[in-house]
mmCIF file of C-alpha atoms in Angstrom:
data_model
loop_
_atom_site.group_PDB
_atom_site.id
_atom_site.type_symbol
_atom_site.label_atom_id
_atom_site.label_comp_id
_atom_site.label_asym_id
_atom_site.label_seq_id
_atom_site.Cartn_x
_atom_site.Cartn_y
_atom_site.Cartn_z
ATOM 1 C CA UNK A 7 -25.321 108.285 -1.971
ATOM 2 C CA UNK A 8 -24.947 104.566 -1.363
ATOM 3 C CA UNK A 9 -21.606 103.032 -2.325
ATOM 4 C CA UNK A 10 -20.041 99.584 -2.574
ATOM 5 C CA UNK A 11 -16.361 99.196 -1.681
ATOM 6 C CA UNK A 12 -14.070 96.448 -2.956
ATOM 7 C CA UNK A 13 -10.319 95.983 -2.500
ATOM 8 C CA UNK A 14 -8.519 96.935 -5.738
ATOM 9 C CA UNK A 15 -6.585 93.687 -5.889
ATOM 10 C CA UNK A 16 -6.125 90.295 -4.286
ATOM 11 C CA UNK A 17 -3.772 87.461 -5.120
ATOM 12 C CA UNK A 18 -3.875 83.727 -4.586
ATOM 13 C CA UNK A 19 -1.786 80.679 -5.346
ATOM 14 C CA UNK A 20 -3.252 77.988 -7.589
ATOM 15 C CA UNK A 21 -5.328 75.492 -5.655
ATOM 16 C CA UNK A 22 -5.849 77.811 -2.699
ATOM 17 C CA UNK A 23 -8.992 79.570 -1.502
ATOM 18 C CA UNK A 24 -9.481 83.293 -1.977
ATOM 19 C CA UNK A 25 -12.188 85.692 -0.829
ATOM 20 C CA UNK A 26 -13.188 88.972 -2.414
ATOM 21 C CA UNK A 27 -15.173 91.348 -0.244
ATOM 22 C CA UNK A 28 -17.754 94.007 -1.005
ATOM 23 C CA UNK A 29 -18.757 96.448 1.707
ATOM 24 C CA UNK A 30 -21.722 98.769 2.052
ATOM 25 C CA UNK A 31 -23.994 100.129 4.746
ATOM 26 C CA UNK A 32 -26.348 97.321 5.831
ATOM 27 C CA UNK A 33 -25.489 95.469 2.636
ATOM 28 C CA UNK A 34 -26.830 92.287 4.197
ATOM 29 C CA UNK A 35 -30.338 93.682 3.728
ATOM 30 C CA UNK A 36 -29.880 93.758 -0.040
ATOM 31 C CA UNK A 37 -29.302 90.992 -2.561
ATOM 32 C CA UNK A 38 -25.797 90.996 -3.988
ATOM 33 C CA UNK A 39 -24.494 89.429 -7.168
ATOM 34 C CA UNK A 40 -21.012 89.023 -8.596
ATOM 35 C CA UNK A 41 -19.606 89.253 -12.122
ATOM 36 C CA UNK A 42 -16.359 87.979 -13.559
ATOM 37 C CA UNK A 43 -14.767 89.939 -16.384
ATOM 38 C CA UNK A 44 -11.720 88.837 -18.319
ATOM 39 C CA UNK A 45 -9.749 91.253 -20.528
ATOM 40 C CA UNK A 46 -11.602 92.179 -23.677
ATOM 41 C CA UNK A 47 -14.722 90.265 -22.678
ATOM 42 C CA UNK A 48 -18.171 91.155 -21.361
ATOM 43 C CA UNK A 49 -18.971 90.515 -17.700
ATOM 44 C CA UNK A 50 -20.295 87.084 -16.757
ATOM 45 C CA UNK A 51 -22.637 86.493 -13.826
ATOM 46 C CA UNK A 52 -21.070 84.044 -11.360
ATOM 47 C CA UNK A 53 -23.211 84.536 -8.222
ATOM 48 C CA UNK A 54 -26.709 86.015 -7.844
ATOM 49 C CA UNK A 55 -29.008 86.630 -4.888
ATOM 50 C CA UNK A 56 -26.050 86.429 -2.499
ATOM 51 C CA UNK A 57 -25.212 82.739 -2.933
ATOM 52 C CA UNK A 58 -26.845 81.187 -5.993
ATOM 53 C CA UNK A 59 -24.792 79.975 -8.953
ATOM 54 C CA UNK A 60 -26.083 80.280 -12.524
ATOM 55 C CA UNK A 61 -26.041 77.200 -14.666
ATOM 56 C CA UNK A 62 -22.561 76.508 -15.971
ATOM 57 C CA UNK A 63 -20.669 78.253 -13.172
ATOM 58 C CA UNK A 64 -18.307 75.847 -11.365
ATOM 59 C CA UNK A 65 -19.058 74.830 -7.808
ATOM 60 C CA UNK A 66 -15.806 76.368 -6.583
ATOM 61 C CA UNK A 67 -17.549 79.754 -6.714
ATOM 62 C CA UNK A 68 -19.666 80.587 -3.661
ATOM 63 C CA UNK A 69 -21.106 83.684 -2.057
ATOM 64 C CA UNK A 70 -22.344 85.017 1.252
ATOM 65 C CA UNK A 71 -23.775 88.275 2.538
ATOM 66 C CA UNK A 72 -24.243 89.446 6.113
ATOM 67 C CA UNK A 73 -24.041 92.673 8.052
ATOM 68 C CA UNK A 74 -22.143 95.199 5.967
ATOM 69 C CA UNK A 75 -20.140 92.749 3.844
ATOM 70 C CA UNK A 76 -20.784 90.418 0.944
ATOM 71 C CA UNK A 77 -18.093 87.897 0.060
ATOM 72 C CA UNK A 78 -17.240 85.962 -3.078
ATOM 73 C CA UNK A 79 -15.161 82.882 -2.326
ATOM 74 C CA UNK A 80 -13.297 80.806 -4.870
ATOM 75 C CA UNK A 81 -12.094 77.442 -3.623
ATOM 76 C CA UNK A 82 -9.348 75.525 -5.393
ATOM 77 C CA UNK A 83 -8.567 78.592 -7.503
ATOM 78 C CA UNK A 84 -7.425 77.897 -11.033
ATOM 79 C CA UNK A 85 -5.332 80.008 -13.369
ATOM 80 C CA UNK A 86 -8.396 80.604 -15.547
ATOM 81 C CA UNK A 87 -10.094 82.363 -12.612
ATOM 82 C CA UNK A 88 -7.706 85.302 -12.996
ATOM 83 C CA UNK A 89 -10.009 88.197 -13.832
ATOM 84 C CA UNK A 90 -11.702 91.319 -12.502
ATOM 85 C CA UNK A 91 -14.609 90.699 -10.163
ATOM 86 C CA UNK A 92 -17.430 93.171 -9.531
ATOM 87 C CA UNK A 93 -20.134 93.093 -6.891
ATOM 88 C CA UNK A 94 -23.516 94.598 -7.674
ATOM 89 C CA UNK A 95 -26.595 95.475 -5.654
ATOM 90 C CA UNK A 96 -29.909 97.164 -6.288
ATOM 91 C CA UNK A 97 -31.442 99.972 -4.325
ATOM 92 C CA UNK A 98 -34.693 101.666 -5.216
ATOM 93 C CA UNK A 99 -34.372 101.390 -9.008
ATOM 94 C CA UNK A 100 -30.687 102.245 -8.912
ATOM 95 C CA UNK A 101 -28.061 99.693 -9.923
ATOM 96 C CA UNK A 102 -24.924 99.850 -7.784
ATOM 97 C CA UNK A 103 -21.525 98.432 -8.732
ATOM 98 C CA UNK A 104 -18.443 98.020 -6.619
ATOM 99 C CA UNK A 105 -15.215 99.398 -8.010
ATOM 100 C CA UNK A 106 -13.944 95.957 -8.947
ATOM 101 C CA UNK A 107 -11.201 93.674 -7.651
ATOM 102 C CA UNK A 108 -8.405 92.331 -9.810
ATOM 103 C CA UNK A 109 -7.714 88.721 -8.886
ATOM 104 C CA UNK A 110 -4.208 87.536 -9.683
ATOM 105 C CA UNK A 111 -3.407 83.830 -9.590
ATOM 106 C CA UNK A 112 0.305 83.618 -8.884
ATOM 107 C CA UNK B 15 -29.745 81.111 -27.622
ATOM 108 C CA UNK B 16 -30.238 84.478 -25.907
ATOM 109 C CA UNK B 17 -28.249 87.207 -27.620
ATOM 110 C CA UNK B 18 -27.866 90.950 -27.219
ATOM 111 C CA UNK B 19 -26.069 92.885 -29.943
ATOM 112 C CA UNK B 20 -25.225 96.544 -29.487
ATOM 113 C CA UNK B 21 -24.410 98.976 -32.262
ATOM 114 C CA UNK B 22 -24.047 102.681 -32.898
ATOM 115 C CA UNK B 23 -20.798 103.411 -31.109
ATOM 116 C CA UNK B 24 -18.563 105.831 -33.016
ATOM 117 C CA UNK B 25 -16.164 108.722 -32.606
ATOM 118 C CA UNK B 26 -18.166 111.857 -31.818
ATOM 119 C CA UNK B 27 -17.123 115.403 -31.028
ATOM 120 C CA UNK B 28 -17.723 116.963 -27.585
ATOM 121 C CA UNK B 29 -21.223 118.352 -27.366
ATOM 122 C CA UNK B 30 -22.478 115.917 -29.962
ATOM 123 C CA UNK B 31 -25.261 113.357 -29.877
ATOM 124 C CA UNK B 32 -25.482 109.659 -30.549
ATOM 125 C CA UNK B 33 -28.061 106.889 -30.479
ATOM 126 C CA UNK B 34 -27.091 103.394 -29.423
ATOM 127 C CA UNK B 35 -29.154 100.324 -30.253
ATOM 128 C CA UNK B 36 -29.318 96.860 -28.761
ATOM 129 C CA UNK B 37 -31.107 94.137 -30.683
ATOM 130 C CA UNK B 38 -32.100 91.075 -28.680
ATOM 131 C CA UNK B 39 -33.010 87.576 -29.733
ATOM 132 C CA UNK B 40 -34.575 84.498 -28.180
ATOM 133 C CA UNK B 41 -36.516 86.412 -25.548
ATOM 134 C CA UNK B 42 -39.288 88.989 -25.378
ATOM 135 C CA UNK B 43 -38.291 92.506 -24.335
ATOM 136 C CA UNK B 44 -41.638 93.181 -22.697
ATOM 137 C CA UNK B 45 -40.891 90.392 -20.199
ATOM 138 C CA UNK B 46 -37.630 91.840 -18.914
ATOM 139 C CA UNK B 47 -36.067 94.828 -17.238
ATOM 140 C CA UNK B 48 -33.191 96.123 -19.391
ATOM 141 C CA UNK B 49 -30.206 98.283 -18.629
ATOM 142 C CA UNK B 50 -27.312 100.129 -20.168
ATOM 143 C CA UNK B 51 -23.999 99.799 -18.340
ATOM 144 C CA UNK B 52 -20.756 101.408 -19.429
ATOM 145 C CA UNK B 53 -17.061 100.909 -18.824
ATOM 146 C CA UNK B 54 -14.530 103.644 -19.455
ATOM 147 C CA UNK B 55 -11.121 102.465 -20.720
ATOM 148 C CA UNK B 56 -9.268 100.738 -17.905
ATOM 149 C CA UNK B 57 -12.052 101.506 -15.415
ATOM 150 C CA UNK B 58 -14.861 99.645 -13.671
ATOM 151 C CA UNK B 59 -18.485 99.096 -14.535
ATOM 152 C CA UNK B 60 -20.865 102.037 -14.226
ATOM 153 C CA UNK B 61 -24.618 101.735 -14.445
ATOM 154 C CA UNK B 62 -26.122 104.264 -16.884
ATOM 155 C CA UNK B 63 -29.849 103.696 -17.294
ATOM 156 C CA UNK B 64 -32.651 101.158 -16.986
ATOM 157 C CA UNK B 65 -36.134 100.620 -18.358
ATOM 158 C CA UNK B 66 -38.761 98.363 -16.851
ATOM 159 C CA UNK B 67 -40.426 95.496 -18.689
ATOM 160 C CA UNK B 68 -43.524 97.624 -19.273
ATOM 161 C CA UNK B 69 -41.458 100.614 -20.330
ATOM 162 C CA UNK B 70 -43.261 102.743 -17.774
ATOM 163 C CA UNK B 71 -40.339 103.120 -15.380
ATOM 164 C CA UNK B 72 -37.057 104.619 -16.503
ATOM 165 C CA UNK B 73 -34.128 105.425 -14.263
ATOM 166 C CA UNK B 74 -30.801 107.151 -14.808
ATOM 167 C CA UNK B 75 -27.467 107.609 -13.106
ATOM 168 C CA UNK B 76 -26.877 111.134 -11.823
ATOM 169 C CA UNK B 77 -24.007 111.507 -14.298
ATOM 170 C CA UNK B 78 -26.310 111.190 -17.320
ATOM 171 C CA UNK B 79 -29.730 112.332 -16.101
ATOM 172 C CA UNK B 80 -31.085 115.041 -18.351
ATOM 173 C CA UNK B 81 -28.683 114.157 -21.176
ATOM 174 C CA UNK B 82 -29.467 110.512 -21.929
ATOM 175 C CA UNK B 83 -32.816 108.885 -22.647
ATOM 176 C CA UNK B 84 -33.603 105.180 -22.695
ATOM 177 C CA UNK B 85 -36.378 103.684 -24.793
ATOM 178 C CA UNK B 86 -37.356 100.461 -26.462
ATOM 179 C CA UNK B 87 -39.421 99.015 -29.276
ATOM 180 C CA UNK B 88 -40.712 95.633 -28.212
ATOM 181 C CA UNK B 89 -41.908 94.724 -31.697
ATOM 182 C CA UNK B 90 -38.500 95.465 -33.166
ATOM 183 C CA UNK B 91 -36.827 93.669 -30.228
ATOM 184 C CA UNK B 92 -34.669 96.718 -29.738
ATOM 185 C CA UNK B 93 -33.437 98.806 -26.833
ATOM 186 C CA UNK B 94 -32.097 102.317 -27.403
ATOM 187 C CA UNK B 95 -30.001 104.902 -25.631
ATOM 188 C CA UNK B 96 -30.196 108.456 -26.940
ATOM 189 C CA UNK B 97 -27.173 110.419 -25.746
ATOM 190 C CA UNK B 98 -26.799 114.185 -26.014
ATOM 191 C CA UNK B 99 -24.321 116.822 -24.826
ATOM 192 C CA UNK B 100 -21.586 114.232 -24.855
ATOM 193 C CA UNK B 101 -18.317 114.908 -23.059
ATOM 194 C CA UNK B 102 -14.982 113.168 -22.712
ATOM 195 C CA UNK B 103 -16.216 111.465 -19.532
ATOM 196 C CA UNK B 104 -18.791 109.605 -21.611
ATOM 197 C CA UNK B 105 -16.072 107.752 -23.523
ATOM 198 C CA UNK B 106 -16.653 104.090 -22.754
ATOM 199 C CA UNK B 107 -17.779 100.714 -23.961
ATOM 200 C CA UNK B 108 -21.551 100.636 -23.574
ATOM 201 C CA UNK B 109 -23.188 97.309 -22.767
ATOM 202 C CA UNK B 110 -26.836 96.418 -22.780
ATOM 203 C CA UNK B 111 -27.828 93.782 -20.250
ATOM 204 C CA UNK B 112 -30.945 91.775 -19.396
ATOM 205 C CA UNK B 113 -32.155 92.153 -15.836
ATOM 206 C CA UNK B 114 -33.818 89.519 -13.685
ATOM 207 C CA UNK B 115 -36.115 89.969 -10.704
ATOM 208 C CA UNK B 116 -35.579 93.728 -10.737
ATOM 209 C CA UNK B 117 -37.891 94.754 -7.938
ATOM 210 C CA UNK B 118 -37.762 94.930 -4.184
ATOM 211 C CA UNK B 119 -34.230 94.243 -3.059
ATOM 212 C CA UNK B 120 -32.913 92.202 -5.971
ATOM 213 C CA UNK B 121 -31.784 92.782 -9.524
ATOM 214 C CA UNK B 122 -29.070 91.055 -11.454
ATOM 215 C CA UNK B 123 -28.021 90.803 -15.092
ATOM 216 C CA UNK B 124 -27.852 87.346 -16.596
ATOM 217 C CA UNK B 125 -27.017 88.221 -20.199
ATOM 218 C CA UNK B 126 -24.821 90.973 -21.572
ATOM 219 C CA UNK B 127 -24.027 92.130 -25.083
ATOM 220 C CA UNK B 128 -20.512 92.414 -26.449
ATOM 221 C CA UNK B 129 -20.537 96.196 -26.052
ATOM 222 C CA UNK B 130 -20.137 99.124 -28.422
ATOM 223 C CA UNK B 131 -17.393 101.723 -28.061
ATOM 224 C CA UNK B 132 -18.289 105.394 -27.834
ATOM 225 C CA UNK B 133 -15.364 107.794 -28.111
ATOM 226 C CA UNK B 134 -15.891 111.476 -27.431
ATOM 227 C CA UNK B 135 -12.991 113.518 -28.739
ATOM 228 C CA UNK B 136 -12.236 116.536 -30.888
#
């Protein structure tokens, strides 16, 4: 079955740029979205259709998707961006989630 | 504003059954694809089940197919998840979520409920 792979954790210093990857076979042919989840809270959509930002999501969040890898990039990372991030795709009426990446802002 | 409120999560014994509900407001269920997504304690998100805007298409994760059933009542603005033969692996927070553009190669969830906790234990 199709799977999405994310690194378990990444870390970044405040103000720096960090990328979170999501890998899957020919993932570039699918639309990928990203969710941010903070402890005790519901997930929040931060990127949809590979690179679009919902209203209210800061411009420092961006996305791309090509080949076998989708990437969420946070520029000028802030302490409040520390959270778990999940990629998600859709394949023939099946919703697919990556395992999640814990972002630590050191 | 758009809201989704889940309820029905409780402590249930292994082998038991449970029905979760999700009441929505400020949008029409018959216009949207809806899903149930769960998260076991300390674990990631796992898709459980979805129902199309028309209600004609229902899909399930392999882990719950044959045990869980999704349904909805558009007039009551409610989404349901009937769960049977529950096991410890079903212990999780269950979220309902509103899907957008769920066809072809795209589907994403723009609104989520706060979740309801289901605990399966003897």
